[in-house]
Each structure stands twice: as C-alpha cells, then as structure tokens.
Amino acid sequence: MPHISEEHPRFISLNIREALVKGFQTGLVAEAGLMAHGRGEALDYLIGEESRTFALNAEKAGVAALLMATHPVISINGNTAALVASEIVQLANIIKAKIEINLFHRSDERATRIHEHLINNGAKAEDILVLGDIPETELPEIASSRRIVAEEGIAQADCILVPLEDGDRTEALKKLNKIVIAIDLNPLSRTAQQASITIVDNIVRAIPKMIEFGEKLAKWPPDEQKQVVESYENRKILKSAISAIEARLVALADLDEVLQ
Ligand code: PTJ
C-alpha cells in the first residue's frame, strides 16, 4: 500500500480508498463494493466532504428512531465492515441493536470474514446474526439475495439502519411498515428516495456522529426522542441535500476560486 503523506490535500479521502482496497484484499469487500465506493467518493466531493446540516438532522432523527424501536437492527455489508466496524459495534451497544450481516453479493466465505472482523472489533458473538447459521425467511418482491433475512433480525425488526443499501429492499421493507434509515451519499438513488430517514453523508462521518447523538439522546425521556422523530421531514432533507450540491457547483463554477 503506498504511503500517503498527511500533508497531501486529499489525505482523508485517499486513506478511505485504501481501507476499501485493503478490505477487498482481505475478503471483506465485494468487487462491486470498490465501484460503489468510487461513486460515493465523487458524490462526497460534490457535497463538500463534510457532514452538512441536512445530514446532521437525519443522523439525529435516525438515532432517535433507533432508540425508540422495540427491535432495532443494523444491516452490515462489506463496505461498512471495511470502513467502520468498531464504530458500528459502539453504535449497536448504545441503541441496543442486533447486527445482521446481510450481503447483496451473498457469499458465505465473505460473511464469515465480516463476522470475524466484527468480533475483532469488539462485537459480542450473541449480538451478530450471520445468515446460513440461523433461521431465515424471505422478503416479498425482491430478486437479489438481500431478500433473505434473519428471522430474529431484519424480519422482526421495526427499525433498520441500512448503510449503502439497494433500492428494492428499502422499498420492500417500507411496504412491511418498517422504519428504514439509509446512509447514502447519493440523494437521488432509489434507496435515498425510498427510505424513511435518509442520511446523505459519508459513512465514515455518519456513524461517529450517530454515536455522539446516541450518547446524548439515550438520556432523554421517550417523549423528547419521539418529538425528534415526529418533527423530521425526509422530503425536506432530500431537497436540502440536492440544493446544497447545486449551490456548491454554482460556487465552484467560479474558476478563479477553484484555481486559487
Ligand atoms: O457487500 P455487499 O455484497 O452487500 O455489497 C455492497 C455494495 C455497496 C456493493 C452493494 O450494496 C451495492 O451494489 O450498492 P449500490 O447499489 O452500488 O449502492 C451503494 C450506494 O452507496 C451508492 O449510492 C453510493 O453512492 C453510496 N456510497 C458509496 N460509498 C459510500 C456511500 N454512501 C455513504 N458512504 C460511503 N462511504
């Protein structure tokens, strides 16, 4: 792996990319995960590579919904495991959620690697659901292997955090009256458009922010947590995210500013 100097203007972004490449080489990340990362990287650039207000509002509402849930579940895939495994474990502990390893490009070998990686990052074995070892069920109207979910995980969950998800499953989960919280840098993706709460932020920033909100909101009375969820409007958040990209592009189109 090439050494990236801290002085490099794209140090953080290049390090995230290297974490994905390492995750691919160690069997955590799918080939398609590298491409998905490239798309995310481009969109993050447009957003300004920081957690904007629309993201912070969605992160707070997402955490409040997860804290209020009876059966909260975090669905984890290869990219999420490679980038934020220990943070996912911390968040799961705060919101008291199960972690379901649920892959789009299903492979038992990769699921086992992700399982080991989560354990190495502090997860308790009893909090992780690995398909193949436990009772499974199928969600209706989905063609991909993400239709298969754990009976005591996504199937019975009332609120699910789905980082880097696909649109079909988000839609199917919504039809089953579940609250779906998506993390997706593309505010125009079907997942982003379908989710109940859409966090338009890079997962490497979103999960640490959700941990911060979680530590605070966990001490709030339930009616105050409920107020955060009830006052949240996803359409407004999506609109702000798209407008923010537009405004940034307009500002960047002033070439003098870009070339400074
Ligand atoms: O590990 P698997 O088999 O479950 O596969 C995982 C991937 C990500 C390959 C799979 O879910 C997939 O193909 O996803 P999509 O449909 O490509 O969607 C990924 C979305 O995540 C895209 O809209 C990307 O812009 C976005 N994205 C990529 N990297 C990040 C991101 N969003 C937030 N943070 C990122 N770091």
Coordinates of C-alpha atoms and ligand atoms in Angstrom, one line a residue:
M1 CA 0.0 0.0 0.0
P2 CA 1.5 3.4 -0.9
H3 CA 2.4 5.7 1.9
I4 CA 0.1 8.7 1.9
S5 CA 1.6 11.9 3.5
E6 CA -0.6 13.7 6.0
E7 CA 0.3 16.9 4.0
H8 CA -1.4 15.5 0.9
P9 CA -4.5 17.7 0.2
R10 CA -6.6 14.5 -0.3
F11 CA -5.2 12.6 2.7
I12 CA -8.5 11.6 4.3
S13 CA -10.2 10.6 1.0
L14 CA -7.1 8.6 -0.1
N15 CA -7.0 6.8 3.2
I16 CA -10.7 5.8 3.0
R17 CA -10.0 4.5 -0.5
E18 CA -7.0 2.4 0.8
A19 CA -9.2 1.0 3.6
L20 CA -11.6 -0.3 0.9
V21 CA -8.8 -1.8 -1.2
K22 CA -7.4 -3.5 2.0
G23 CA -10.9 -4.7 2.8
F24 CA -11.2 -6.2 -0.8
Q25 CA -7.8 -7.9 -0.4
T26 CA -8.7 -9.4 2.9
G27 CA -12.0 -10.7 1.7
L28 CA -14.4 -8.3 3.3
V29 CA -15.4 -6.2 0.3
A30 CA -17.1 -7.4 -2.9
E31 CA -15.7 -6.3 -6.3
A32 CA -18.8 -4.2 -6.8
G33 CA -18.0 -2.6 -3.5
L34 CA -15.0 -0.9 -5.0
M35 CA -17.2 0.6 -7.7
A36 CA -19.8 1.7 -5.3
H37 CA -17.1 3.4 -3.3
G38 CA -16.0 5.3 -6.4
R39 CA -19.5 6.6 -6.9
G40 CA -19.7 7.6 -3.2
E41 CA -16.3 9.4 -3.4
A42 CA -17.5 11.5 -6.4
L43 CA -20.7 12.5 -4.6
D44 CA -18.8 13.2 -1.4
Y45 CA -16.7 15.7 -3.3
L46 CA -19.8 17.4 -4.6
I47 CA -21.2 17.6 -1.0
G48 CA -18.0 19.2 0.3
E49 CA -16.7 16.2 2.2
E50 CA -18.3 17.3 5.5
S51 CA -21.4 16.5 7.5
R52 CA -23.8 19.2 6.4
T53 CA -26.9 20.3 8.3
F54 CA -29.2 18.1 6.3
A55 CA -27.0 15.1 7.3
L56 CA -26.8 16.0 11.0
N57 CA -30.6 16.4 11.2
A58 CA -31.1 13.0 9.6
E59 CA -28.5 11.4 11.9
K60 CA -30.2 12.8 15.0
A61 CA -33.6 11.6 13.8
G62 CA -32.2 8.2 12.8
V63 CA -30.7 7.7 16.2
A64 CA -33.9 8.8 18.0
A65 CA -35.9 6.3 15.9
L66 CA -33.5 3.5 16.7
L67 CA -33.6 4.3 20.4
M68 CA -37.4 4.2 20.4
A69 CA -37.6 0.9 18.4
T70 CA -38.6 -2.4 20.0
H71 CA -36.3 -4.4 17.7
P72 CA -33.7 -2.2 16.2
V73 CA -31.3 -3.9 13.7
I74 CA -28.2 -2.7 11.9
S75 CA -27.7 -4.3 8.5
I76 CA -24.0 -4.6 7.6
N77 CA -22.3 -5.2 4.3
G78 CA -18.7 -5.5 3.0
N79 CA -18.1 -1.7 2.6
T80 CA -19.5 -0.9 6.0
A81 CA -17.4 -3.6 7.7
A82 CA -14.2 -2.4 6.0
L83 CA -14.7 1.3 6.9
V84 CA -16.5 1.5 10.3
A85 CA -16.6 -1.9 12.0
S86 CA -15.7 -0.8 15.5
E87 CA -18.0 2.3 15.3
I88 CA -20.9 0.0 14.2
V89 CA -20.2 -2.1 17.3
Q90 CA -20.3 1.0 19.5
L91 CA -23.5 2.3 18.0
A92 CA -25.2 -1.1 18.3
N93 CA -24.3 -1.1 22.0
I94 CA -25.8 2.4 22.5
I95 CA -29.1 1.7 20.7
K96 CA -29.2 -2.0 21.8
A97 CA -29.4 -3.3 18.3
K98 CA -28.5 -6.6 16.7
I99 CA -26.1 -6.5 13.8
E100 CA -27.2 -8.6 10.8
I101 CA -24.6 -9.4 8.2
N102 CA -26.7 -9.2 5.0
L103 CA -24.8 -9.1 1.7
F104 CA -26.1 -8.1 -1.7
H105 CA -23.4 -10.3 -3.4
R106 CA -24.0 -13.2 -1.0
S107 CA -21.0 -15.4 -0.1
D108 CA -20.7 -17.5 3.0
E109 CA -16.9 -17.0 3.0
R110 CA -17.2 -13.2 3.0
A111 CA -19.9 -13.3 5.7
T112 CA -17.5 -15.4 7.8
R113 CA -14.7 -12.8 7.3
I114 CA -17.0 -10.0 8.2
H115 CA -18.2 -11.9 11.3
E116 CA -14.6 -12.4 12.4
H117 CA -13.8 -8.8 11.7
L118 CA -16.7 -7.6 13.8
I119 CA -15.6 -9.8 16.7
N120 CA -12.1 -8.5 16.4
N121 CA -13.6 -5.0 16.6
G122 CA -15.3 -5.7 19.9
A123 CA -18.7 -7.2 18.9
K124 CA -20.2 -9.9 21.2
A125 CA -21.0 -13.1 19.2
E126 CA -24.6 -13.1 20.5
D127 CA -25.3 -9.7 19.0
I128 CA -24.3 -10.7 15.5
L129 CA -26.7 -12.5 13.1
V130 CA -24.9 -14.4 10.3
L131 CA -27.2 -15.9 7.6
G132 CA -26.6 -19.5 6.9
D133 CA -26.2 -20.4 10.7
I134 CA -29.7 -19.2 11.8
P135 CA -33.4 -19.4 10.8
E136 CA -34.0 -17.3 7.7
T137 CA -37.0 -16.0 5.9
E138 CA -37.7 -14.3 2.5
L139 CA -38.9 -10.7 1.9
P140 CA -41.5 -10.5 -0.9
E141 CA -40.8 -8.9 -4.3
I142 CA -37.0 -8.8 -4.2
A143 CA -34.9 -10.6 -6.8
S144 CA -31.5 -10.2 -5.1
S145 CA -30.1 -12.4 -2.3
R146 CA -30.9 -9.5 0.0
R147 CA -34.5 -10.9 0.1
I148 CA -33.2 -13.5 2.5
V149 CA -33.1 -12.1 6.0
A150 CA -32.7 -13.4 9.6
E151 CA -35.9 -14.3 11.3
E152 CA -34.8 -12.7 14.6
G153 CA -33.1 -9.9 12.7
I154 CA -34.4 -7.8 9.8
A155 CA -37.6 -9.9 9.6
Q156 CA -38.8 -8.9 13.0
A157 CA -37.2 -5.5 13.2
D158 CA -39.3 -2.4 13.4
C159 CA -36.5 -0.1 12.6
I160 CA -33.4 -0.9 10.5
L161 CA -30.3 1.0 9.7
V162 CA -29.2 0.2 6.2
P163 CA -25.8 1.7 5.1
L164 CA -25.1 1.6 1.3
E165 CA -28.3 -0.3 0.5
D166 CA -30.2 -1.1 -2.7
G167 CA -33.5 0.5 -3.6
D168 CA -35.5 -2.7 -4.0
R169 CA -35.0 -3.8 -0.4
T170 CA -35.6 -0.4 1.0
E171 CA -38.9 -0.3 -0.8
A172 CA -39.9 -3.8 0.3
L173 CA -39.0 -3.0 4.0
K174 CA -41.1 0.1 3.8
K175 CA -44.0 -1.9 2.5
L176 CA -43.7 -4.0 5.6
N177 CA -44.2 -0.9 7.7
K178 CA -40.7 -0.8 9.0
I179 CA -38.7 2.4 9.6
V180 CA -35.8 2.4 7.2
I181 CA -32.8 4.6 7.9
A182 CA -30.4 4.8 4.9
I183 CA -26.9 6.1 4.7
D184 CA -26.2 7.0 1.1
L185 CA -24.1 9.8 -0.4
N186 CA -26.4 9.9 -3.4
P187 CA -29.6 11.8 -2.6
L188 CA -31.0 10.8 -5.9
S189 CA -30.6 7.0 -5.5
R190 CA -33.7 4.9 -5.2
T191 CA -32.6 3.9 -1.7
A192 CA -32.3 7.6 -0.7
Q193 CA -35.6 8.4 -2.2
Q194 CA -37.4 5.4 -0.6
A195 CA -36.0 5.5 2.9
S196 CA -38.0 6.9 5.9
I197 CA -34.8 8.8 7.0
T198 CA -32.0 9.4 4.5
I199 CA -28.6 10.3 5.8
V200 CA -26.7 11.9 2.9
D201 CA -23.2 11.7 4.4
N202 CA -20.1 9.5 4.1
I203 CA -20.5 6.5 6.4
V204 CA -17.1 7.3 7.9
R205 CA -18.5 10.6 9.3
A206 CA -22.1 9.5 9.8
I207 CA -21.6 6.6 12.2
P208 CA -19.3 8.6 14.6
K209 CA -21.9 11.4 14.6
M210 CA -24.6 8.9 15.3
I211 CA -22.6 7.6 18.3
E212 CA -22.4 11.2 19.6
F213 CA -26.1 11.8 19.2
G214 CA -26.8 8.3 20.6
E215 CA -24.9 9.0 23.8
K216 CA -26.8 12.2 24.3
L217 CA -30.3 11.1 23.2
A218 CA -30.2 7.9 25.2
K219 CA -30.5 10.0 28.3
W220 CA -33.6 11.9 27.0
P221 CA -37.1 10.9 28.1
P222 CA -39.0 8.9 25.4
D223 CA -41.4 11.8 24.6
E224 CA -38.5 14.0 23.7
Q225 CA -37.0 11.3 21.5
K226 CA -40.4 10.9 19.9
Q227 CA -40.6 14.6 19.2
V228 CA -37.3 14.5 17.3
V229 CA -38.7 11.7 15.0
E230 CA -42.2 13.3 14.6
S231 CA -40.8 16.7 13.6
Y232 CA -38.5 15.2 11.0
E233 CA -39.4 15.5 7.3
N234 CA -37.4 13.4 4.9
R235 CA -38.6 15.2 1.7
K236 CA -37.2 18.5 3.0
I237 CA -33.9 16.9 3.9
L238 CA -33.5 15.3 0.4
K239 CA -34.4 18.7 -1.1
S240 CA -31.7 20.4 1.0
A241 CA -29.1 17.9 0.0
I242 CA -29.8 18.3 -3.7
S243 CA -29.9 22.1 -3.4
A244 CA -26.6 22.1 -1.4
I245 CA -24.9 20.2 -4.3
E246 CA -26.4 22.6 -6.8
A247 CA -25.2 25.7 -4.7
R248 CA -21.7 24.2 -4.4
L249 CA -21.4 23.6 -8.1
V250 CA -22.5 27.1 -8.9
A251 CA -19.9 28.4 -6.4
L252 CA -17.2 26.1 -7.8
A253 CA -18.0 27.2 -11.4
D254 CA -16.2 30.4 -10.5
L255 CA -12.9 29.1 -11.8
D256 CA -10.9 31.8 -10.1
E257 CA -11.9 30.3 -6.8
V258 CA -11.2 26.7 -7.9
L259 CA -7.7 27.6 -9.1
Q260 CA -6.6 29.6 -6.0
Ligands
PTJ1 O1 -21.1 -6.2 0.5 P1 -22.3 -6.4 -0.4 O2 -22.3 -7.6 -1.2 O3 -23.6 -6.3 0.4 O4 -22.3 -5.2 -1.5 C1 -22.3 -3.8 -1.0 C2 -22.5 -2.9 -2.2 C3 -22.2 -1.5 -1.7 C4 -21.5 -3.3 -3.4 C5 -24.0 -3.0 -2.7 O5 -24.8 -2.7 -1.7 C6 -24.2 -2.1 -3.9 O6 -24.1 -2.5 -5.0 O7 -24.7 -0.9 -3.5 P2 -25.1 0.2 -4.7 O8 -26.4 -0.1 -5.2 O9 -23.9 0.4 -5.5 O10 -25.3 1.5 -3.8 C7 -24.3 2.0 -3.0 C8 -24.6 3.4 -2.6 O11 -23.8 3.8 -1.6 C9 -24.3 4.4 -3.8 O12 -25.4 5.3 -3.9 C10 -23.1 5.2 -3.4 O13 -23.1 6.5 -3.8 C11 -23.2 5.1 -1.9 N1 -21.9 5.1 -1.2 C12 -20.7 4.6 -1.6 N2 -19.8 4.8 -0.7 C13 -20.4 5.4 0.4 C14 -21.7 5.6 0.1 N3 -22.6 6.2 0.9 C15 -22.1 6.6 2.1 N4 -20.8 6.4 2.5 C16 -19.9 5.9 1.7 N5 -18.6 5.7 2.1

